[in-house]
Coordinates of N, CA and C and ligand atoms in Angstrom, one line a residue:
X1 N -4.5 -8.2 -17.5 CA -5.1 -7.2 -16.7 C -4.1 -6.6 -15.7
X2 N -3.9 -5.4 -15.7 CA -3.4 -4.6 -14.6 C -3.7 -4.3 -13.1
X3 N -2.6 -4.1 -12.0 CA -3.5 -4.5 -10.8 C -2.5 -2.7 -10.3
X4 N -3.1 -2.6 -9.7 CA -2.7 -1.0 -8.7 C -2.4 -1.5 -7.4
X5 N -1.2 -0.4 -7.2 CA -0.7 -0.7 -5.8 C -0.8 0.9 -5.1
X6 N -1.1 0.9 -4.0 CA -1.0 2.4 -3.7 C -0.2 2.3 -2.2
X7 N 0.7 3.5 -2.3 CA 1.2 4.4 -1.0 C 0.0 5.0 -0.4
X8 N 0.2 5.2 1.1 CA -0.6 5.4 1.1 C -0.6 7.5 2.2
X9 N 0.5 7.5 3.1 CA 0.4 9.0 3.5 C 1.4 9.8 1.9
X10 N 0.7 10.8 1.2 CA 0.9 11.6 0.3 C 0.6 11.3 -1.3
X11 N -0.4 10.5 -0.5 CA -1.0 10.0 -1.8 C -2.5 9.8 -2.1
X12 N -3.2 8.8 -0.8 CA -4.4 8.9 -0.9 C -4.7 9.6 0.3
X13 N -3.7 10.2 1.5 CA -4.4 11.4 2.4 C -3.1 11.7 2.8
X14 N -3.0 12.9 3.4 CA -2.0 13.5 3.9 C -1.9 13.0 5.2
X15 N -1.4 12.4 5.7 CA -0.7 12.1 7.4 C 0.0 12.8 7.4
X16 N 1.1 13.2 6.5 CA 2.1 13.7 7.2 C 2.2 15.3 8.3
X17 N 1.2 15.3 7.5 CA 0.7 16.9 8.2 C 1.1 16.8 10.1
X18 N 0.2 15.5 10.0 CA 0.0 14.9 11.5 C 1.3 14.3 12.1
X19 N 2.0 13.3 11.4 CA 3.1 13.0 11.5 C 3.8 14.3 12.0
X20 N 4.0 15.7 11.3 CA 4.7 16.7 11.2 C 4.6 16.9 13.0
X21 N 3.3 17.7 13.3 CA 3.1 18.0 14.4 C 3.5 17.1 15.7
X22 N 3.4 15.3 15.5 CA 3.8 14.7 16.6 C 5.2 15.0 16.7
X23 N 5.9 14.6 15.7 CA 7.6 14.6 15.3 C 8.1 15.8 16.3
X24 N 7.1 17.0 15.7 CA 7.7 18.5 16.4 C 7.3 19.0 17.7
X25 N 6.5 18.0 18.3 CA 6.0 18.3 19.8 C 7.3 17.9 20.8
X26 N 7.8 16.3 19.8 CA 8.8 15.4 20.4 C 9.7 16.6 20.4
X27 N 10.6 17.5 19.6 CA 11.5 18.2 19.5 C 11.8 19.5 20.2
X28 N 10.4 19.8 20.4 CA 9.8 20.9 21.5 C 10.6 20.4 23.0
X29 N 10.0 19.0 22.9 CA 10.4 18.9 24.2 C 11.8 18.7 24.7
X30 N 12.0 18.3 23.3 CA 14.2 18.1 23.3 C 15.2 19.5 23.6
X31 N 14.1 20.5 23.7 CA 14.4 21.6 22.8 C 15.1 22.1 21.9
X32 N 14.7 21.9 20.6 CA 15.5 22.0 19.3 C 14.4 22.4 18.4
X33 N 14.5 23.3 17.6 CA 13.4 23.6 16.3 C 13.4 22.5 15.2
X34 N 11.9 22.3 14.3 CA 12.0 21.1 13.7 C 11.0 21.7 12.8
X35 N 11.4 21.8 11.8 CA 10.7 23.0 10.6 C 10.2 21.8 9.1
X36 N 9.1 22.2 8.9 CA 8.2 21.7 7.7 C 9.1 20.7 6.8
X37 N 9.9 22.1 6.7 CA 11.7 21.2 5.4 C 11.8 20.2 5.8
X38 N 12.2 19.9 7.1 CA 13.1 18.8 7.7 C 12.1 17.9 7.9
X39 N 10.7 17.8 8.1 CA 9.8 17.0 7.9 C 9.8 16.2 6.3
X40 N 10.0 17.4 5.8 CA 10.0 16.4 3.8 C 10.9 15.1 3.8
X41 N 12.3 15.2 4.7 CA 12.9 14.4 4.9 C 12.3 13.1 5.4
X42 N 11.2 12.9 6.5 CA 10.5 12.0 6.5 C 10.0 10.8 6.4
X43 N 9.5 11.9 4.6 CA 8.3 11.5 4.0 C 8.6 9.8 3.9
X44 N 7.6 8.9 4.1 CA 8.0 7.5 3.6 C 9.1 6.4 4.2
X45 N 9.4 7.3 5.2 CA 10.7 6.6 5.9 C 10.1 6.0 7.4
X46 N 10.6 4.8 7.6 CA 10.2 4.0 8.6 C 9.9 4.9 10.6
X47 N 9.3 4.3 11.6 CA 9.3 4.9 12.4 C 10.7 5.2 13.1
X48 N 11.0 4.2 13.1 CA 12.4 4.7 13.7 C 13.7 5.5 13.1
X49 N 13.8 4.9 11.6 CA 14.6 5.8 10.7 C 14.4 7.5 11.0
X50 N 12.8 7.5 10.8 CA 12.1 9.3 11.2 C 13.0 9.6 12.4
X51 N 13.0 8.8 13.4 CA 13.3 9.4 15.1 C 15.1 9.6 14.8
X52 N 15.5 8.4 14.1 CA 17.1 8.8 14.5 C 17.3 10.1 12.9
X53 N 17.0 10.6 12.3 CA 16.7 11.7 11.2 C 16.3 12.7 12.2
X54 N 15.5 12.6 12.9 CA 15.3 13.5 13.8 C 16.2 14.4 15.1
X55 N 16.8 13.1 15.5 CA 17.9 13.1 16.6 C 18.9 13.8 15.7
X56 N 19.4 13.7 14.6 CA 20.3 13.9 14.2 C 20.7 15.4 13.9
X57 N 19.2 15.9 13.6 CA 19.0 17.4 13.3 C 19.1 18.4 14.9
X58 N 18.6 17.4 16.1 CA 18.5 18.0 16.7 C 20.4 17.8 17.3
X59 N 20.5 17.2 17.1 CA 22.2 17.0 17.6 C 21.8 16.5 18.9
X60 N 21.4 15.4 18.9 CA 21.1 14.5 20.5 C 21.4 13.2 19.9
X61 N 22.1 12.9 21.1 CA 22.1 10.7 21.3 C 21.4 10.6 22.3
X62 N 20.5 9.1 22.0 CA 19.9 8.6 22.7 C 20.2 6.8 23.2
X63 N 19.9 6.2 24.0 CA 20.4 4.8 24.0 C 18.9 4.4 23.5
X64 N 19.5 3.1 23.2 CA 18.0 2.2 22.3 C 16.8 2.4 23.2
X65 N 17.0 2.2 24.3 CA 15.3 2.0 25.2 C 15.1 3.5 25.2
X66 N 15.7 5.1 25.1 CA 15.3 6.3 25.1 C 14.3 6.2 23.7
X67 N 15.2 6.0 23.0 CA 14.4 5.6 21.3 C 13.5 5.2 21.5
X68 N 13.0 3.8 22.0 CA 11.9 3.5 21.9 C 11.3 4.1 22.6
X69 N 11.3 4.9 23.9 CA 10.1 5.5 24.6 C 9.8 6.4 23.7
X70 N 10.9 7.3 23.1 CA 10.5 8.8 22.3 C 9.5 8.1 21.2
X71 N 10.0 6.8 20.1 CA 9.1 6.7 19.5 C 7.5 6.6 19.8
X72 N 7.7 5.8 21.2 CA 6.4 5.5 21.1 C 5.1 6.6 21.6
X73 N 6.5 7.5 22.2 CA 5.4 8.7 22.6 C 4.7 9.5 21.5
X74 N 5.7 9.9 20.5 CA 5.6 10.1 19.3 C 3.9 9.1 18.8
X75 N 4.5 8.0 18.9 CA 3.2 7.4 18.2 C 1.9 7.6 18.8
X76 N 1.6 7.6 20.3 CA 0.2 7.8 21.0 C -0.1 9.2 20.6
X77 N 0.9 10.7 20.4 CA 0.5 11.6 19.9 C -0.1 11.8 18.6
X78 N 0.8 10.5 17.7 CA 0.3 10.4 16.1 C -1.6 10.4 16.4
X79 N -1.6 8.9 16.5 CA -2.9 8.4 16.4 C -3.7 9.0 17.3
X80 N -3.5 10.3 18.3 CA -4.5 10.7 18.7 C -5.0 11.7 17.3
X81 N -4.3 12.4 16.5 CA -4.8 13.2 15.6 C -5.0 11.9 14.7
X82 N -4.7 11.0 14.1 CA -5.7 10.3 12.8 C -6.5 9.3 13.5
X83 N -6.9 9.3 14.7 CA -8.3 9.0 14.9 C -9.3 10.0 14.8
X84 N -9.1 11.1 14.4 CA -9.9 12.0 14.5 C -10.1 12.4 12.5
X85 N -9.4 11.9 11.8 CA -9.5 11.9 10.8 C -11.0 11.4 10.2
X86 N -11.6 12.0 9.2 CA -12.8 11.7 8.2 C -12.6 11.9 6.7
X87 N -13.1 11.0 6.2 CA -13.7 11.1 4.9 C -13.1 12.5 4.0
X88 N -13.9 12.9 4.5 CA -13.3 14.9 4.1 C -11.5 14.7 3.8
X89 N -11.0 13.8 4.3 CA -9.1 14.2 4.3 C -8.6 13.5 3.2
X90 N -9.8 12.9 2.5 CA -9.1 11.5 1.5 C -8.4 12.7 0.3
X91 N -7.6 13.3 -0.2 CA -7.3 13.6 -1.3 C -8.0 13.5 -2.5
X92 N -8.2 15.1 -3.1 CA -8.8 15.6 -4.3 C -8.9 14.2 -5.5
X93 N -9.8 13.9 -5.9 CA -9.7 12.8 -7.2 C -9.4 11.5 -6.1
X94 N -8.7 11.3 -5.7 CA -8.9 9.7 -5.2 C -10.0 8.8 -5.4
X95 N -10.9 9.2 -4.3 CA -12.4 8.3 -4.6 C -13.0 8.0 -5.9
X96 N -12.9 9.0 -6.8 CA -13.1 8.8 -8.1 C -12.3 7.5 -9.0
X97 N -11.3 7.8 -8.8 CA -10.4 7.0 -9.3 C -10.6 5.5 -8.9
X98 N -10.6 5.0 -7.6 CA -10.4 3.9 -6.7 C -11.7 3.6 -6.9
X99 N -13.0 4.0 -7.0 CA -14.4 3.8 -7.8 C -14.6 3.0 -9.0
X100 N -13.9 3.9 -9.6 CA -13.5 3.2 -11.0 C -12.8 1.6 -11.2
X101 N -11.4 1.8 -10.6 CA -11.1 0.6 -11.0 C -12.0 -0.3 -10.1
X102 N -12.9 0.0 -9.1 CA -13.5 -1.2 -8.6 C -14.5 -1.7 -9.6
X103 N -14.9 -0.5 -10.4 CA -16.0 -1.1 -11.3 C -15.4 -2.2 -12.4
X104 N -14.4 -1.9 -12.6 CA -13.6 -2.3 -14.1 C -13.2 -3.9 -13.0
X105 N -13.1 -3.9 -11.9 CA -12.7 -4.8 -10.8 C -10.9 -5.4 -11.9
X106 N -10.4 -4.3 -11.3 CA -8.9 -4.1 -11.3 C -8.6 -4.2 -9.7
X107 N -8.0 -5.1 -9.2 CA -7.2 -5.2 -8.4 C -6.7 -4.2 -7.6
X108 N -6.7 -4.2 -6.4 CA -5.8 -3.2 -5.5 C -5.6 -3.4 -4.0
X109 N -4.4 -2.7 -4.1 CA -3.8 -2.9 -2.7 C -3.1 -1.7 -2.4
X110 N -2.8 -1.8 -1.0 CA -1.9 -0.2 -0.2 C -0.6 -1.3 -0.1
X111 N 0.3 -0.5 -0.2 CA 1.6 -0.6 -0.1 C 2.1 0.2 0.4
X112 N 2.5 0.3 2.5 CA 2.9 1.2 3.0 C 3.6 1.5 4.2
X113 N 4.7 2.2 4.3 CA 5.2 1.8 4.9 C 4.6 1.9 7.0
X114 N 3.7 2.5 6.7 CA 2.6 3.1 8.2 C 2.2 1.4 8.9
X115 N 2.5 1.8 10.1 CA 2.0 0.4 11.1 C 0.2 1.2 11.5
X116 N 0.3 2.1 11.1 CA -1.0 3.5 11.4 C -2.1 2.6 10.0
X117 N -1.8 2.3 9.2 CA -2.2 2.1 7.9 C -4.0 1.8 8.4
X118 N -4.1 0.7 9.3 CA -5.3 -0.2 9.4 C -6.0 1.3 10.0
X119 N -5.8 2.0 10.6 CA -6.7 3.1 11.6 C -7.1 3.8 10.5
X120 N -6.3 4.5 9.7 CA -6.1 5.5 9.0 C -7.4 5.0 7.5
X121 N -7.2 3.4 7.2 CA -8.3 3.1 6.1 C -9.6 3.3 6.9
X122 N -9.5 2.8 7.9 CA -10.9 3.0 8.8 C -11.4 4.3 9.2
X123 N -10.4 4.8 9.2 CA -11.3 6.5 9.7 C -12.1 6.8 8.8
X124 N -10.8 7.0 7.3 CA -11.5 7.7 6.3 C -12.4 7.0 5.5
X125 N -12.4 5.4 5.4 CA -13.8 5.3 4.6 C -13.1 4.3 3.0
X126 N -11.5 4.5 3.5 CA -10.8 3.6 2.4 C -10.6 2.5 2.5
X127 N -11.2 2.2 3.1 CA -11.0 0.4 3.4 C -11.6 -0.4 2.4
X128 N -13.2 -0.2 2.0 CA -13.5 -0.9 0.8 C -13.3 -0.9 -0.7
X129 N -12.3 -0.4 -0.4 CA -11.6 0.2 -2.0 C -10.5 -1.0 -2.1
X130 N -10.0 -1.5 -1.5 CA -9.0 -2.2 -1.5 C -8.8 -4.1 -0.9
X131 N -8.5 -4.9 -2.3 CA -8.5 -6.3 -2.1 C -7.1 -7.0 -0.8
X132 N -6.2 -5.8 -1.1 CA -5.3 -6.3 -0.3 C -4.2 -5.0 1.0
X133 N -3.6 -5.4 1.9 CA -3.0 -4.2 2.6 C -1.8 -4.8 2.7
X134 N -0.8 -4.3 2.6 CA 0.2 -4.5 2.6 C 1.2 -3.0 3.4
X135 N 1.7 -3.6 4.1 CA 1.9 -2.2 5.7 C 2.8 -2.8 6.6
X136 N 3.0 -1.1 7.6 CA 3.8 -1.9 8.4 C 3.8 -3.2 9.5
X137 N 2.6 -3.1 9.4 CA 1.9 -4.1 10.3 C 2.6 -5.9 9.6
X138 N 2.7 -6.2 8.1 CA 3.1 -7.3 8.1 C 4.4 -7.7 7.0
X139 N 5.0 -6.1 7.1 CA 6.4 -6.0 6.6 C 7.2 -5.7 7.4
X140 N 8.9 -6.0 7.0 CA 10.0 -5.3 7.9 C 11.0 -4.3 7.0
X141 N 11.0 -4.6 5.8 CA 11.9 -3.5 5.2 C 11.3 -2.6 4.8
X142 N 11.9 -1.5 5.0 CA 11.8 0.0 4.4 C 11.5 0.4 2.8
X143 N 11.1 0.8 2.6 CA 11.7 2.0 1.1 C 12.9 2.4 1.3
X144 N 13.7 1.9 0.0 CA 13.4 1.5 -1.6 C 13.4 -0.1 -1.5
X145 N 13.6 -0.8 -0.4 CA 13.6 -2.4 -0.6 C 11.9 -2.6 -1.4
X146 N 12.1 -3.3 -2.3 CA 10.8 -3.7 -2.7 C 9.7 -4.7 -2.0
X147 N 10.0 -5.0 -0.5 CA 9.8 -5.9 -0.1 C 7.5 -5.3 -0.1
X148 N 7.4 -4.3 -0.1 CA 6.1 -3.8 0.4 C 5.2 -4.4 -0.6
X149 N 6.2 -3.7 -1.8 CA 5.4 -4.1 -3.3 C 5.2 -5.2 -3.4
X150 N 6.2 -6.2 -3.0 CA 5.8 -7.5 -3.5 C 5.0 -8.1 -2.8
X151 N 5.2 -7.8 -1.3 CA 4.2 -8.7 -0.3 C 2.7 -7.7 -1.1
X152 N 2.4 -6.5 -1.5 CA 1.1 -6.3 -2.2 C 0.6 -7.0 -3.0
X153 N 1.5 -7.8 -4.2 CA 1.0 -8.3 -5.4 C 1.7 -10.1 -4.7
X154 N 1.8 -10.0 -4.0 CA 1.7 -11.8 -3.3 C 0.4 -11.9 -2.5
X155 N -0.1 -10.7 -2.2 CA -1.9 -10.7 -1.1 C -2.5 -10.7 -2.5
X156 N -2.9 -10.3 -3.4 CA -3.7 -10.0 -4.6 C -3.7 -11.0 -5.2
X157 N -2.5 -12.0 -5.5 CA -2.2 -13.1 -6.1 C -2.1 -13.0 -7.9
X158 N -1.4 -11.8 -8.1 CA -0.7 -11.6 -9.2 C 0.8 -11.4 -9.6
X159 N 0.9 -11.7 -10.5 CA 2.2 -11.2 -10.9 C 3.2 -9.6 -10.8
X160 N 4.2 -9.5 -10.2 CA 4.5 -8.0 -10.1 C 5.2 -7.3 -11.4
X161 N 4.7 -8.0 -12.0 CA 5.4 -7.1 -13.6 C 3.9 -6.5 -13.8
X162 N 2.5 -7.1 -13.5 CA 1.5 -6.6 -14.3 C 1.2 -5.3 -13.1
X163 N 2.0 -5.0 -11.9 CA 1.7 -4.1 -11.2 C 2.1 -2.9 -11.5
X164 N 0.9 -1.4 -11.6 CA 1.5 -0.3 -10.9 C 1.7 0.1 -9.9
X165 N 2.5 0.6 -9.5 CA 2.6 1.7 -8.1 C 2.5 2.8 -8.0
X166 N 1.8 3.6 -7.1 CA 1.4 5.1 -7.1 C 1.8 5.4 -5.8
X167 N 3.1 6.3 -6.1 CA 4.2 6.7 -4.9 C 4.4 8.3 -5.1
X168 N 4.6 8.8 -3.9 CA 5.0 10.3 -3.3 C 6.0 10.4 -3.4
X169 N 7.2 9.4 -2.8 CA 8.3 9.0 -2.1 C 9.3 8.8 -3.5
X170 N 10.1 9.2 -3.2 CA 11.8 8.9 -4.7 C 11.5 7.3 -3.6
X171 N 12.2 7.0 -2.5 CA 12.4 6.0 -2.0 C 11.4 4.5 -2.5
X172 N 10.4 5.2 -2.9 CA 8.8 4.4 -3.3 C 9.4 4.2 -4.3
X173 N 9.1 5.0 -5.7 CA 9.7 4.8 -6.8 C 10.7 3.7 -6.9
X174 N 12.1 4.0 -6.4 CA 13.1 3.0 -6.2 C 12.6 1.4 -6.3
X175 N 11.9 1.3 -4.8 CA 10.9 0.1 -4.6 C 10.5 -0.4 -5.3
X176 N 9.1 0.1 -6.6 CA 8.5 -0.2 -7.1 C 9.2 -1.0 -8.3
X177 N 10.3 0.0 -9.0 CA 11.2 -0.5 -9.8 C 12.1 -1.9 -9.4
X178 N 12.4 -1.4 -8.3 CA 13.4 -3.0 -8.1 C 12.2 -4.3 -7.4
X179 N 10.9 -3.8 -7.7 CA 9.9 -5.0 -7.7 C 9.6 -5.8 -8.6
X180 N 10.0 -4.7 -9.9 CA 9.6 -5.3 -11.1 C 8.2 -4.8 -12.0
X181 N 7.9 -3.2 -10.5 CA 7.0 -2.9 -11.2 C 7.2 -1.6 -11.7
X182 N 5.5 -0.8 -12.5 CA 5.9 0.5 -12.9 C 5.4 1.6 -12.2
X183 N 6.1 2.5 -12.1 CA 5.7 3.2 -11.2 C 5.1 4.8 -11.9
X184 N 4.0 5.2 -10.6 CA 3.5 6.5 -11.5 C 3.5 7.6 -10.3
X185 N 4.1 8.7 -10.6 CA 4.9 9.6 -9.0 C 4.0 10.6 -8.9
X186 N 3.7 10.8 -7.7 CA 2.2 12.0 -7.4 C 3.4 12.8 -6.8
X187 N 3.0 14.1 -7.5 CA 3.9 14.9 -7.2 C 4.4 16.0 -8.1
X188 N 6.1 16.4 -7.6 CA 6.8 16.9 -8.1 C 7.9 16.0 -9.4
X189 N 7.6 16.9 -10.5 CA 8.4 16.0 -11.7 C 9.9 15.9 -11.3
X190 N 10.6 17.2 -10.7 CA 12.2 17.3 -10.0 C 11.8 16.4 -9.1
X191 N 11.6 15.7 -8.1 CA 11.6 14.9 -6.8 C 11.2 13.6 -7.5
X192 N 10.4 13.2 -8.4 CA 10.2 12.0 -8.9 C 11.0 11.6 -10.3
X193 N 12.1 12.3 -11.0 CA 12.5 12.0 -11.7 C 12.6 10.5 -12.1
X194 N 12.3 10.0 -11.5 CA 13.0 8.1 -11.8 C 11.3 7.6 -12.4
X195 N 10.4 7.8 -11.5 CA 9.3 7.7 -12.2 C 8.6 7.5 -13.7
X196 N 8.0 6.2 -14.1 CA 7.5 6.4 -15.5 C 7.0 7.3 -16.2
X197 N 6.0 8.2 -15.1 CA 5.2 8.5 -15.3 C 4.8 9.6 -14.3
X198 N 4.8 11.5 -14.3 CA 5.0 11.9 -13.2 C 2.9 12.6 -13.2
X199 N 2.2 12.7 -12.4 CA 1.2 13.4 -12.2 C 1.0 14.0 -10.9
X200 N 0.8 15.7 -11.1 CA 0.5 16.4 -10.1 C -0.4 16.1 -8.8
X201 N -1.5 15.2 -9.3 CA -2.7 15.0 -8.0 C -3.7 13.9 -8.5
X202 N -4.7 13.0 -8.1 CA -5.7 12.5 -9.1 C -6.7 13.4 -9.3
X203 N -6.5 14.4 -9.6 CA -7.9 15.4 -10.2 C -7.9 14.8 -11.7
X204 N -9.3 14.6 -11.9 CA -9.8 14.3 -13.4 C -8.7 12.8 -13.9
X205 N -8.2 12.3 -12.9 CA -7.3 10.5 -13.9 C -8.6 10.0 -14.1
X206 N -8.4 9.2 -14.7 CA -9.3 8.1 -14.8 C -8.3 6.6 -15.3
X207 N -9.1 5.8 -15.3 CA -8.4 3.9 -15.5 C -7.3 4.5 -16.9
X208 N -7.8 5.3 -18.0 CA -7.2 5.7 -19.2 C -5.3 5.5 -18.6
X209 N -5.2 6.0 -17.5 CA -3.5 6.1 -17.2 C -2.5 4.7 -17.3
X210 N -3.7 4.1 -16.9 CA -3.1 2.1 -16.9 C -2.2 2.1 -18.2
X211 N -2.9 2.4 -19.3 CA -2.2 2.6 -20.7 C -1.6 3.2 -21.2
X212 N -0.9 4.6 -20.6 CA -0.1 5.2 -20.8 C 1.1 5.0 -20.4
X213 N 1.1 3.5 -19.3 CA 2.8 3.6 -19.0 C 3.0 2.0 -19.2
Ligands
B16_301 P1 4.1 4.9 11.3 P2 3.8 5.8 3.6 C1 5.0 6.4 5.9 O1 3.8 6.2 5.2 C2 5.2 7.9 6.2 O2 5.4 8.6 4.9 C3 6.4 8.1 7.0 O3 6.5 9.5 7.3 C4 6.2 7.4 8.4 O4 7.3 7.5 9.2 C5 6.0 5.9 8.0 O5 4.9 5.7 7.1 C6 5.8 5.0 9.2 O6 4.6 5.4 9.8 O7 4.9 5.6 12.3 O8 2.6 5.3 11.3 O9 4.3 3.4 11.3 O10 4.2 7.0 2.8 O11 4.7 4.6 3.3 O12 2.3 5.5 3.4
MG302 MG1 4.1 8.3 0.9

C-alpha cells in the first residue's frame, strides 16, 4: 500500500499570497520595492533563508538580532492574515482527493517546511485529513534535505520508498527524491522538470494517480 505525503503552501492552499504581503510590508518599511517575481523565489524556502533572499534584493545588512526582530515581525503580520483564513482557501480538487484516500484509508501526512503549518490545518478544516504532520515545528533542515519527508513516513510508520510526495517547490522535488521517495509536481512542467510525474492542479485526480508513477 501507498502512503501520501503533502507540501503544504502551493499545494493544498495558497499562503504564499499572505506570505507575499507580510515579506512586502517588511520591505516597505526598508524602503526597497519587492515584486510578486521575487516572491516565487521564496516559495518553500525556510523563514530565515526568505529574510536573508530578501535582504539581499533589497541590498541591506543586518546583524543576527536585527534578523530576528525583522523575522519575527514578519511573522506576527503573517498569522494575522492566516488566522483569518477559511475552508473556502483550501485549493480547487483537494478535498476531493484527501476524501478519497481516507476512504481507501491510505495514509497521509503534510510535509512542510511552515512553523504556521498547525494554524493554517486549523483554520481551514485540514486537519482531519491527515494521520501525521511533519513541519517546521518538529524539523530543522530545509528543502531539498529530505529530512521533512522522512520525519513524514517515520510519524506514519512506513517505509519511504512506498511514499509519494506532492510538491510545488523544484527544492521539494529534490527532497522527495533524495528520501527515496516519488514525487508528483503541482504545477508548472518547466519548474518541475525533475518530477515523476507533472499535474497542473487536483481538479478531477482521483486515488487512479498512485498507479501511474
Ligand atoms: P513559516 P511549504 C513554506 O511552506 C513556504 O513555501 C515558504 O515561503 C515559507 O518561508 C516557509 O514555509 C516557512 O514558513 O514562516 O510559516 O515558518 O511550501 O514548505 O508548505
Ligand atoms: Mg510549497
Amino acid at each position: 500500500m501507498k502512503s501520501c505525503i503533502f507540501d503544504l503552501d502551493g499545494v493544498l492552499v495558497d499562503s504564499a499570497k499572505y506570505h507575499y504581503l507580510a515579506w512586502k510590508a517588511l520591505a516597505d518599511k526598508l524602503g526597497f520595492v519587492f515584486t510578486e517575481k521575487d516572491n516565487e523565489r521564496l516559495k518553500g524556502v525556510s523563514r530565515m533563508k526568505s529574510l536573508e533572499i530578501l535582504l539581499e534584493i533589497g541590498k541591506i545588512t543586518m546583524s543576527d538580532g536585527e534578523k530576528e526582530q525583522a523575522a519575527a515581525e514578519k511573522n506576527e503580520l503573517y498569522r494575522s492574515y492566516i488566522s483569518k483564513m477559511t475552508p473556502e482557501e483550501i485549493l480547487p480538487g483537494v478535498e476531493n482527493f484527501l476524501k478519497e484516500l481516507k476512504s481507501l484509508g491510505i495514509k497521509t501526512a503534510i510535509g512542510s517546511a511552515s512553523k504556521n503549518t498547525p494554524l493554517i490545518l486549523e483554520r481551514t478544516g485540514l486537519k482531519k485529513y491527515f494521520d501525521a504532520v511533519a513541519d517546521g515545528t518538529n524539523v530543522s533542515k530545509a528543502k531539498p534535505d529530505p529530512e521533512v519527508f522522512l520525519k513524514g513516513a517515520e510519524l506514519l510508520g512506513v517505509d519511504p520508498k512506498t511514499c509519494i510526495v506532492f510538491e510545488d517547490a523544484a527544492a521539494g522535488v529534490e527532497a522527495a527524491h533524495r528520501a527515496g521517495m516519488k514525487a508528483v509536481g503541482i504545477g508548472s512542467q518547466t519548474v518541475l522538470n525533475e518530477a515523476d510525474l507533472v499535474i497542473p492542479n487536483f481538479v478531477g485526480v482521483t486515488s487512479d494517480i498512485l498507479q501511474k508513477i
